[in-house]
Amino acid sequence: MASPSQRDSTTTLLSPTPPSYRRRSSLRLLLTILAFSATLTLALLLCVFSFSSLIPSFARRSHSTLHRPTVILISSDGFRYGYQFKCPMPNIHRLISNGTEAVPGLIPVFPTLTFPNHYSIVTGLYPESHGIINNFFIDPVTGDAFTKRRHEARWWLGEPLWEIVSNQGFNAAAYFWAGSEVSKGSWHCPAEFCPKYDSSVPFEKRVDDVLSYFDLPIDEIPVFVALYFEEPDSKGHDFGPDHPEITKAVARIDSMLGRLIAGLERRGIFEDVTIILVGDHGMVGTCDQRIIFLDDLSPWIEIPEKWVQSYGPLLAIQPPVNISAAEVVAAMNQGLSSGKVDNGQHLSVYLKEDLPERLHYSSSYRIPPIVGLVDEGYKLVPKRPMSNICGGDHGYDNALLSMRSIFVAHGPQFERGRKVPPFENIQIYNLVTSILGLRGAPNNGSYTFPASILLSDT
Ligand SMILES: [Zn+2]
């Protein structure tokens, strides 16, 4: 939208040619003038468009003008890279076309599960370093079980972004993000900025609550906001990634982004706030009888269920201390390679120290000694019969394209329309602290990464 002064100057510059010129013009002169005018018009339009896009659509409210860089980090759980092309999604594509996007997608950490990845995004650490090595696991020292409802600080290592912000004297908000209810440093999950997890809270209310933070007195507005949506992961598990229900779920996320953008525009701060849209992992279909039954290995070795902390896609086995893990792995691989186990060739079992280094999944004492990876789209279950397994899943090797999620960033420090190569989500931590101008904790991300993606002159 052009301001009145811009429109006036544009009108002046595009005013008709003087009559004396018209009387004496030859065809060549006329064509020259037309060509010049067209070029000038185009240049002006581009200029006006470029300039006007920096101007908020609505007048700013003086008390809401932001004093500091502000980041809203949004996670759409299970948003597989490519979902954004399923149907018209005007709001996501508005952020993409006016912001910076990773193509093709954001690389999750291994295992490609919800809690390990959400906590990697906000700590910059691989799961072996931040300690949330699975959605469920048992501490081998204490015998205590970690579940998604455990909020004691001893489970959650590292310094998440909300703690960094809080420790440096600013407000932060975390709306349902994994780990946000854990007290760390000066962060104690304040009631006004950190609601207790409740999946029944409508997405609309989550967005409206986040928007309400921007109505606070200027010095109380959180400079960092983390916001979480459970979809389209839930529908992905139920129906697989190619079902129309996924399209509906993603369209709903798009409409939530539209609601957020409109609210920021009403407050005159949309162009000032940095919005980073990510997901924690992708999704792949698990139909077509691609099942491995652990019980099929019983001729070689019996694996009691109490040894198993998780089945596929990530198999985690903790045998008793008097059983050699190496012998268990050898017996399992003997069975799997015998050709007598259905789909056995699609399960690879390792001692954790022998896992590929690129997975960064060995150095934590919490990782059980035996780890199995199943191939893309396969499932590992305890025994036959198994019914109703058709749907979708994640947790596979993070090198798979199907496990990738989305990264779109829109804000003053992100170039418009830029595409960057895929990167691991542990890089987001340094990116956010760099935007905020705050000092982060040591982490697994690269300190040169932010400079490679952010505009240098802002
Ligand atoms: Zn997830």
PDB file of C-alpha atoms in Angstrom, residues 63-303:
ATOM      1  CA  HIS A  63       2.701   1.790  22.906  1.00  0.00           C
ATOM      2  CA  SER A  64       3.103  -1.494  21.011  1.00  0.00           C
ATOM      3  CA  THR A  65       6.082  -0.538  18.895  1.00  0.00           C
ATOM      4  CA  LEU A  66       8.686  -3.136  19.638  1.00  0.00           C
ATOM      5  CA  HIS A  67      11.948  -1.980  21.142  1.00  0.00           C
ATOM      6  CA  ARG A  68      13.823  -5.210  20.608  1.00  0.00           C
ATOM      7  CA  PRO A  69      14.057  -8.001  18.034  1.00  0.00           C
ATOM      8  CA  THR A  70      11.266 -10.457  18.772  1.00  0.00           C
ATOM      9  CA  VAL A  71      10.910 -14.054  17.611  1.00  0.00           C
ATOM     10  CA  ILE A  72       7.825 -16.264  17.439  1.00  0.00           C
ATOM     11  CA  LEU A  73       8.960 -19.876  16.909  1.00  0.00           C
ATOM     12  CA  ILE A  74       6.075 -22.064  15.773  1.00  0.00           C
ATOM     13  CA  SER A  75       6.115 -25.855  15.601  1.00  0.00           C
ATOM     14  CA  SER A  76       3.588 -27.777  13.580  1.00  0.00           C
ATOM     15  CA  ASP A  77       4.103 -31.362  14.749  1.00  0.00           C
ATOM     16  CA  GLY A  78       4.764 -33.869  11.978  1.00  0.00           C
ATOM     17  CA  PHE A  79       4.696 -31.256   9.197  1.00  0.00           C
ATOM     18  CA  ARG A  80       6.475 -33.260   6.524  1.00  0.00           C
ATOM     19  CA  TYR A  81       8.342 -31.246   3.927  1.00  0.00           C
ATOM     20  CA  GLY A  82       6.084 -31.006   0.887  1.00  0.00           C
ATOM     21  CA  TYR A  83       2.793 -30.766   2.783  1.00  0.00           C
ATOM     22  CA  GLN A  84       2.804 -27.078   1.901  1.00  0.00           C
ATOM     23  CA  PHE A  85       2.016 -28.001  -1.700  1.00  0.00           C
ATOM     24  CA  LYS A  86      -1.051 -30.136  -0.933  1.00  0.00           C
ATOM     25  CA  CYS A  87      -3.559 -27.320  -1.453  1.00  0.00           C
ATOM     26  CA  PRO A  88      -3.564 -23.530  -1.551  1.00  0.00           C
ATOM     27  CA  MET A  89      -2.024 -22.363   1.708  1.00  0.00           C
ATOM     28  CA  PRO A  90      -1.898 -18.622   1.288  1.00  0.00           C
ATOM     29  CA  ASN A  91      -0.432 -17.809   4.657  1.00  0.00           C
ATOM     30  CA  ILE A  92       2.427 -20.285   4.637  1.00  0.00           C
ATOM     31  CA  HIS A  93       3.222 -19.220   1.073  1.00  0.00           C
ATOM     32  CA  ARG A  94       3.068 -15.580   2.067  1.00  0.00           C
ATOM     33  CA  LEU A  95       5.809 -16.272   4.603  1.00  0.00           C
ATOM     34  CA  ILE A  96       7.753 -18.349   2.066  1.00  0.00           C
ATOM     35  CA  SER A  97       7.602 -15.780  -0.733  1.00  0.00           C
ATOM     36  CA  ASN A  98       8.503 -12.904   1.597  1.00  0.00           C
ATOM     37  CA  GLY A  99      10.953 -14.850   3.706  1.00  0.00           C
ATOM     38  CA  THR A 100      13.643 -17.514   3.686  1.00  0.00           C
ATOM     39  CA  GLU A 101      12.909 -21.215   3.227  1.00  0.00           C
ATOM     40  CA  ALA A 102      15.052 -24.370   3.550  1.00  0.00           C
ATOM     41  CA  VAL A 103      14.706 -26.440   0.373  1.00  0.00           C
ATOM     42  CA  PRO A 104      14.127 -29.339   0.527  1.00  0.00           C
ATOM     43  CA  GLY A 105      13.262 -28.968   4.149  1.00  0.00           C
ATOM     44  CA  LEU A 106      14.608 -29.004   7.680  1.00  0.00           C
ATOM     45  CA  ILE A 107      16.610 -32.050   8.818  1.00  0.00           C
ATOM     46  CA  PRO A 108      15.469 -33.503  12.145  1.00  0.00           C
ATOM     47  CA  VAL A 109      17.808 -35.068  14.670  1.00  0.00           C
ATOM     48  CA  PHE A 110      17.859 -38.802  15.268  1.00  0.00           C
ATOM     49  CA  PRO A 111      15.663 -40.338  16.531  1.00  0.00           C
ATOM     50  CA  THR A 112      13.054 -38.486  14.466  1.00  0.00           C
ATOM     51  CA  LEU A 113      10.636 -38.369  17.389  1.00  0.00           C
ATOM     52  CA  THR A 114       8.685 -35.508  18.912  1.00  0.00           C
ATOM     53  CA  PHE A 115      10.307 -34.862  22.277  1.00  0.00           C
ATOM     54  CA  PRO A 116      13.941 -35.356  21.242  1.00  0.00           C
ATOM     55  CA  ASN A 117      13.466 -33.002  18.284  1.00  0.00           C
ATOM     56  CA  HIS A 118      11.494 -30.271  19.985  1.00  0.00           C
ATOM     57  CA  TYR A 119      14.115 -30.122  22.696  1.00  0.00           C
ATOM     58  CA  SER A 120      16.953 -30.093  20.149  1.00  0.00           C
ATOM     59  CA  ILE A 121      15.350 -27.127  18.392  1.00  0.00           C
ATOM     60  CA  VAL A 122      15.339 -25.033  21.585  1.00  0.00           C
ATOM     61  CA  THR A 123      18.724 -26.179  22.988  1.00  0.00           C
ATOM     62  CA  GLY A 124      20.868 -26.635  19.864  1.00  0.00           C
ATOM     63  CA  LEU A 125      21.926 -30.009  21.252  1.00  0.00           C
ATOM     64  CA  TYR A 126      21.701 -33.533  19.894  1.00  0.00           C
ATOM     65  CA  PRO A 127      19.580 -35.843  22.059  1.00  0.00           C
ATOM     66  CA  GLU A 128      22.713 -37.603  23.343  1.00  0.00           C
ATOM     67  CA  SER A 129      23.679 -34.217  24.819  1.00  0.00           C
ATOM     68  CA  HIS A 130      20.330 -32.814  25.994  1.00  0.00           C
ATOM     69  CA  GLY A 131      19.287 -36.112  27.540  1.00  0.00           C
ATOM     70  CA  ILE A 132      15.811 -36.577  26.007  1.00  0.00           C
ATOM     71  CA  ILE A 133      16.930 -39.567  23.986  1.00  0.00           C
ATOM     72  CA  ASN A 134      13.413 -40.908  23.307  1.00  0.00           C
ATOM     73  CA  ASN A 135       9.787 -40.083  24.104  1.00  0.00           C
ATOM     74  CA  PHE A 136      10.023 -42.814  26.724  1.00  0.00           C
ATOM     75  CA  PHE A 137      13.107 -44.355  28.314  1.00  0.00           C
ATOM     76  CA  ILE A 138      14.390 -45.731  31.586  1.00  0.00           C
ATOM     77  CA  ASP A 139      17.359 -44.228  33.385  1.00  0.00           C
ATOM     78  CA  PRO A 140      19.722 -47.203  33.715  1.00  0.00           C
ATOM     79  CA  VAL A 141      21.246 -45.823  36.916  1.00  0.00           C
ATOM     80  CA  THR A 142      18.113 -44.959  38.891  1.00  0.00           C
ATOM     81  CA  GLY A 143      15.622 -47.220  37.121  1.00  0.00           C
ATOM     82  CA  ASP A 144      13.310 -44.214  36.907  1.00  0.00           C
ATOM     83  CA  ALA A 145      11.140 -43.881  33.799  1.00  0.00           C
ATOM     84  CA  PHE A 146      11.053 -40.747  31.654  1.00  0.00           C
ATOM     85  CA  THR A 147       7.664 -39.981  30.131  1.00  0.00           C
ATOM     86  CA  LYS A 148       6.248 -36.927  28.402  1.00  0.00           C
ATOM     87  CA  ARG A 149       4.865 -35.803  31.753  1.00  0.00           C
ATOM     88  CA  ARG A 150       8.163 -35.690  33.627  1.00  0.00           C
ATOM     89  CA  HIS A 151       9.141 -32.100  34.313  1.00  0.00           C
ATOM     90  CA  GLU A 152      11.995 -32.531  36.794  1.00  0.00           C
ATOM     91  CA  ALA A 153      15.060 -30.574  35.685  1.00  0.00           C
ATOM     92  CA  ARG A 154      17.388 -33.585  36.069  1.00  0.00           C
ATOM     93  CA  TRP A 155      15.972 -35.109  32.884  1.00  0.00           C
ATOM     94  CA  TRP A 156      16.299 -31.994  30.754  1.00  0.00           C
ATOM     95  CA  LEU A 157      19.901 -30.938  30.146  1.00  0.00           C
ATOM     96  CA  GLY A 158      21.111 -27.880  28.235  1.00  0.00           C
ATOM     97  CA  GLU A 159      19.804 -24.323  28.395  1.00  0.00           C
ATOM     98  CA  PRO A 160      16.647 -23.858  26.319  1.00  0.00           C
ATOM     99  CA  LEU A 161      15.936 -20.557  24.612  1.00  0.00           C
ATOM    100  CA  TRP A 162      13.332 -19.458  27.165  1.00  0.00           C
ATOM    101  CA  GLU A 163      15.920 -19.902  29.929  1.00  0.00           C
ATOM    102  CA  ILE A 164      18.535 -17.918  27.975  1.00  0.00           C
ATOM    103  CA  VAL A 165      16.065 -15.080  27.454  1.00  0.00           C
ATOM    104  CA  SER A 166      14.895 -15.116  31.056  1.00  0.00           C
ATOM    105  CA  ASN A 167      18.424 -15.268  32.484  1.00  0.00           C
ATOM    106  CA  GLN A 168      19.352 -12.175  30.489  1.00  0.00           C
ATOM    107  CA  GLY A 169      16.490 -10.157  31.916  1.00  0.00           C
ATOM    108  CA  PHE A 170      13.772 -10.408  29.302  1.00  0.00           C
ATOM    109  CA  ASN A 171      10.392 -12.066  29.202  1.00  0.00           C
ATOM    110  CA  ALA A 172       9.952 -15.283  27.252  1.00  0.00           C
ATOM    111  CA  ALA A 173       6.854 -17.336  26.545  1.00  0.00           C
ATOM    112  CA  ALA A 174       6.472 -21.034  25.792  1.00  0.00           C
ATOM    113  CA  TYR A 175       3.059 -22.288  24.803  1.00  0.00           C
ATOM    114  CA  PHE A 176       3.020 -26.097  25.113  1.00  0.00           C
ATOM    115  CA  TRP A 177       6.599 -26.728  23.917  1.00  0.00           C
ATOM    116  CA  ALA A 178       8.313 -29.903  25.171  1.00  0.00           C
ATOM    117  CA  GLY A 179      10.407 -29.012  28.201  1.00  0.00           C
ATOM    118  CA  SER A 180       8.817 -25.632  28.826  1.00  0.00           C
ATOM    119  CA  GLU A 181       7.308 -26.668  32.160  1.00  0.00           C
ATOM    120  CA  VAL A 182      10.742 -27.487  33.564  1.00  0.00           C
ATOM    121  CA  SER A 183      12.293 -24.953  35.954  1.00  0.00           C
ATOM    122  CA  LYS A 184      15.756 -23.989  34.747  1.00  0.00           C
ATOM    123  CA  GLY A 185      17.865 -21.033  35.824  1.00  0.00           C
ATOM    124  CA  SER A 186      15.575 -18.057  36.293  1.00  0.00           C
ATOM    125  CA  TRP A 187      12.853 -19.739  34.204  1.00  0.00           C
ATOM    126  CA  HIS A 188      10.023 -21.206  36.240  1.00  0.00           C
ATOM    127  CA  CYS A 189       7.323 -21.541  33.588  1.00  0.00           C
ATOM    128  CA  PRO A 190       5.452 -18.367  34.627  1.00  0.00           C
ATOM    129  CA  ALA A 191       1.669 -18.825  34.529  1.00  0.00           C
ATOM    130  CA  GLU A 192       1.104 -15.799  32.298  1.00  0.00           C
ATOM    131  CA  PHE A 193       3.565 -16.996  29.625  1.00  0.00           C
ATOM    132  CA  CYS A 194       3.737 -20.755  30.052  1.00  0.00           C
ATOM    133  CA  PRO A 195       0.410 -22.567  30.283  1.00  0.00           C
ATOM    134  CA  LYS A 196       0.419 -26.171  31.487  1.00  0.00           C
ATOM    135  CA  TYR A 197       0.071 -28.571  28.597  1.00  0.00           C
ATOM    136  CA  ASP A 198      -3.544 -29.251  27.650  1.00  0.00           C
ATOM    137  CA  SER A 199      -4.141 -30.734  24.232  1.00  0.00           C
ATOM    138  CA  SER A 200      -7.806 -29.710  24.354  1.00  0.00           C
ATOM    139  CA  VAL A 201      -6.986 -25.991  24.158  1.00  0.00           C
ATOM    140  CA  PRO A 202      -8.251 -24.900  20.715  1.00  0.00           C
ATOM    141  CA  PHE A 203      -5.591 -23.747  18.272  1.00  0.00           C
ATOM    142  CA  GLU A 204      -7.451 -20.437  17.913  1.00  0.00           C
ATOM    143  CA  LYS A 205      -7.114 -19.740  21.632  1.00  0.00           C
ATOM    144  CA  ARG A 206      -3.388 -20.516  21.501  1.00  0.00           C
ATOM    145  CA  VAL A 207      -2.915 -17.945  18.750  1.00  0.00           C
ATOM    146  CA  ASP A 208      -5.094 -15.368  20.490  1.00  0.00           C
ATOM    147  CA  ASP A 209      -3.232 -15.847  23.761  1.00  0.00           C
ATOM    148  CA  VAL A 210       0.101 -15.337  21.999  1.00  0.00           C
ATOM    149  CA  LEU A 211      -1.264 -12.199  20.335  1.00  0.00           C
ATOM    150  CA  SER A 212      -2.376 -10.884  23.715  1.00  0.00           C
ATOM    151  CA  TYR A 213       1.263 -10.871  24.849  1.00  0.00           C
ATOM    152  CA  PHE A 214       1.791  -8.046  22.357  1.00  0.00           C
ATOM    153  CA  ASP A 215      -0.817  -5.891  24.104  1.00  0.00           C
ATOM    154  CA  LEU A 216       1.296  -5.761  27.249  1.00  0.00           C
ATOM    155  CA  PRO A 217       3.327  -2.681  28.205  1.00  0.00           C
ATOM    156  CA  ILE A 218       6.313  -2.511  25.897  1.00  0.00           C
ATOM    157  CA  ASP A 219       8.909  -3.713  28.383  1.00  0.00           C
ATOM    158  CA  GLU A 220       6.821  -6.756  29.345  1.00  0.00           C
ATOM    159  CA  ILE A 221       6.326  -8.142  25.840  1.00  0.00           C
ATOM    160  CA  PRO A 222       8.195 -11.445  25.549  1.00  0.00           C
ATOM    161  CA  VAL A 223      11.076 -11.235  23.080  1.00  0.00           C
ATOM    162  CA  PHE A 224      10.830 -14.965  22.431  1.00  0.00           C
ATOM    163  CA  VAL A 225       7.623 -16.968  22.050  1.00  0.00           C
ATOM    164  CA  ALA A 226       7.479 -20.704  21.347  1.00  0.00           C
ATOM    165  CA  LEU A 227       4.105 -21.974  20.122  1.00  0.00           C
ATOM    166  CA  TYR A 228       3.116 -25.594  19.501  1.00  0.00           C
ATOM    167  CA  PHE A 229       0.391 -27.300  17.459  1.00  0.00           C
ATOM    168  CA  GLU A 230      -0.145 -31.092  17.552  1.00  0.00           C
ATOM    169  CA  GLU A 231      -1.232 -31.282  13.926  1.00  0.00           C
ATOM    170  CA  PRO A 232      -0.756 -32.653  11.324  1.00  0.00           C
ATOM    171  CA  ASP A 233       1.132 -35.354  13.288  1.00  0.00           C
ATOM    172  CA  SER A 234      -1.960 -36.820  14.863  1.00  0.00           C
ATOM    173  CA  LYS A 235      -3.754 -37.199  11.518  1.00  0.00           C
ATOM    174  CA  GLY A 236      -0.529 -38.476   9.968  1.00  0.00           C
ATOM    175  CA  HIS A 237      -0.377 -41.392  12.400  1.00  0.00           C
ATOM    176  CA  ASP A 238      -4.028 -42.228  11.830  1.00  0.00           C
ATOM    177  CA  PHE A 239      -4.155 -41.975   8.051  1.00  0.00           C
ATOM    178  CA  GLY A 240      -0.620 -41.769   6.634  1.00  0.00           C
ATOM    179  CA  PRO A 241       0.852 -38.768   4.825  1.00  0.00           C
ATOM    180  CA  ASP A 242      -1.191 -38.977   1.621  1.00  0.00           C
ATOM    181  CA  HIS A 243      -4.728 -38.948   3.009  1.00  0.00           C
ATOM    182  CA  PRO A 244      -7.151 -36.035   2.465  1.00  0.00           C
ATOM    183  CA  GLU A 245      -7.357 -35.684   6.260  1.00  0.00           C
ATOM    184  CA  ILE A 246      -3.719 -34.514   6.192  1.00  0.00           C
ATOM    185  CA  THR A 247      -4.598 -31.846   3.659  1.00  0.00           C
ATOM    186  CA  LYS A 248      -7.363 -30.605   5.965  1.00  0.00           C
ATOM    187  CA  ALA A 249      -5.029 -30.640   8.983  1.00  0.00           C
ATOM    188  CA  VAL A 250      -2.347 -28.661   7.170  1.00  0.00           C
ATOM    189  CA  ALA A 251      -4.912 -26.181   5.839  1.00  0.00           C
ATOM    190  CA  ARG A 252      -5.959 -25.647   9.445  1.00  0.00           C
ATOM    191  CA  ILE A 253      -2.378 -24.863  10.435  1.00  0.00           C
ATOM    192  CA  ASP A 254      -2.258 -22.416   7.534  1.00  0.00           C
ATOM    193  CA  SER A 255      -5.387 -20.687   8.796  1.00  0.00           C
ATOM    194  CA  MET A 256      -3.808 -20.411  12.269  1.00  0.00           C
ATOM    195  CA  LEU A 257      -0.839 -18.679  10.688  1.00  0.00           C
ATOM    196  CA  GLY A 258      -3.278 -16.369   8.937  1.00  0.00           C
ATOM    197  CA  ARG A 259      -4.906 -15.601  12.276  1.00  0.00           C
ATOM    198  CA  LEU A 260      -1.504 -14.825  13.802  1.00  0.00           C
ATOM    199  CA  ILE A 261      -0.412 -12.655  10.878  1.00  0.00           C
ATOM    200  CA  ALA A 262      -3.689 -10.712  10.899  1.00  0.00           C
ATOM    201  CA  GLY A 263      -3.372 -10.119  14.638  1.00  0.00           C
ATOM    202  CA  LEU A 264       0.188  -8.870  14.272  1.00  0.00           C
ATOM    203  CA  GLU A 265      -0.871  -6.631  11.380  1.00  0.00           C
ATOM    204  CA  ARG A 266      -3.695  -5.143  13.450  1.00  0.00           C
ATOM    205  CA  ARG A 267      -1.071  -4.243  16.011  1.00  0.00           C
ATOM    206  CA  GLY A 268       1.202  -2.816  13.307  1.00  0.00           C
ATOM    207  CA  ILE A 269       4.078  -5.153  14.125  1.00  0.00           C
ATOM    208  CA  PHE A 270       3.913  -7.942  11.555  1.00  0.00           C
ATOM    209  CA  GLU A 271       6.968  -6.683   9.678  1.00  0.00           C
ATOM    210  CA  ASP A 272       8.895  -6.193  12.913  1.00  0.00           C
ATOM    211  CA  VAL A 273       8.344  -9.626  14.429  1.00  0.00           C
ATOM    212  CA  THR A 274      10.346 -12.596  13.199  1.00  0.00           C
ATOM    213  CA  ILE A 275       8.176 -15.659  12.590  1.00  0.00           C
ATOM    214  CA  ILE A 276       9.987 -18.993  12.268  1.00  0.00           C
ATOM    215  CA  LEU A 277       7.782 -21.913  11.224  1.00  0.00           C
ATOM    216  CA  VAL A 278       9.233 -25.381  11.757  1.00  0.00           C
ATOM    217  CA  GLY A 279       8.160 -28.957  12.335  1.00  0.00           C
ATOM    218  CA  ASP A 280       9.857 -31.625  14.402  1.00  0.00           C
ATOM    219  CA  HIS A 281       9.933 -34.457  11.825  1.00  0.00           C
ATOM    220  CA  GLY A 282       8.135 -35.816   8.792  1.00  0.00           C
ATOM    221  CA  MET A 283       5.870 -38.813   8.305  1.00  0.00           C
ATOM    222  CA  VAL A 284       5.792 -41.931   6.139  1.00  0.00           C
ATOM    223  CA  GLY A 285       3.049 -44.428   5.353  1.00  0.00           C
ATOM    224  CA  THR A 286       3.313 -47.795   7.117  1.00  0.00           C
ATOM    225  CA  CYS A 287       0.819 -49.919   5.196  1.00  0.00           C
ATOM    226  CA  ASP A 288       1.516 -52.771   2.768  1.00  0.00           C
ATOM    227  CA  GLN A 289       2.409 -55.493   5.260  1.00  0.00           C
ATOM    228  CA  ARG A 290       5.794 -53.990   6.035  1.00  0.00           C
ATOM    229  CA  ILE A 291       5.987 -55.484   9.508  1.00  0.00           C
ATOM    230  CA  ILE A 292       8.780 -57.208  11.409  1.00  0.00           C
ATOM    231  CA  PHE A 293       7.822 -59.383  14.375  1.00  0.00           C
ATOM    232  CA  LEU A 294      10.508 -59.453  17.058  1.00  0.00           C
ATOM    233  CA  ASP A 295       9.132 -62.775  18.257  1.00  0.00           C
ATOM    234  CA  ASP A 296      10.175 -64.315  14.917  1.00  0.00           C
ATOM    235  CA  LEU A 297      13.756 -64.179  16.263  1.00  0.00           C
ATOM    236  CA  SER A 298      12.956 -66.640  19.052  1.00  0.00           C
ATOM    237  CA  PRO A 299      14.765 -69.583  17.358  1.00  0.00           C
ATOM    238  CA  TRP A 300      17.962 -67.539  17.736  1.00  0.00           C
ATOM    239  CA  ILE A 301      17.221 -65.471  20.851  1.00  0.00           C
ATOM    240  CA  GLU A 302      14.242 -64.706  23.070  1.00  0.00           C
ATOM    241  CA  ILE A 303      13.857 -60.975  23.725  1.00  0.00           C
TER     242      ILE A 303
END
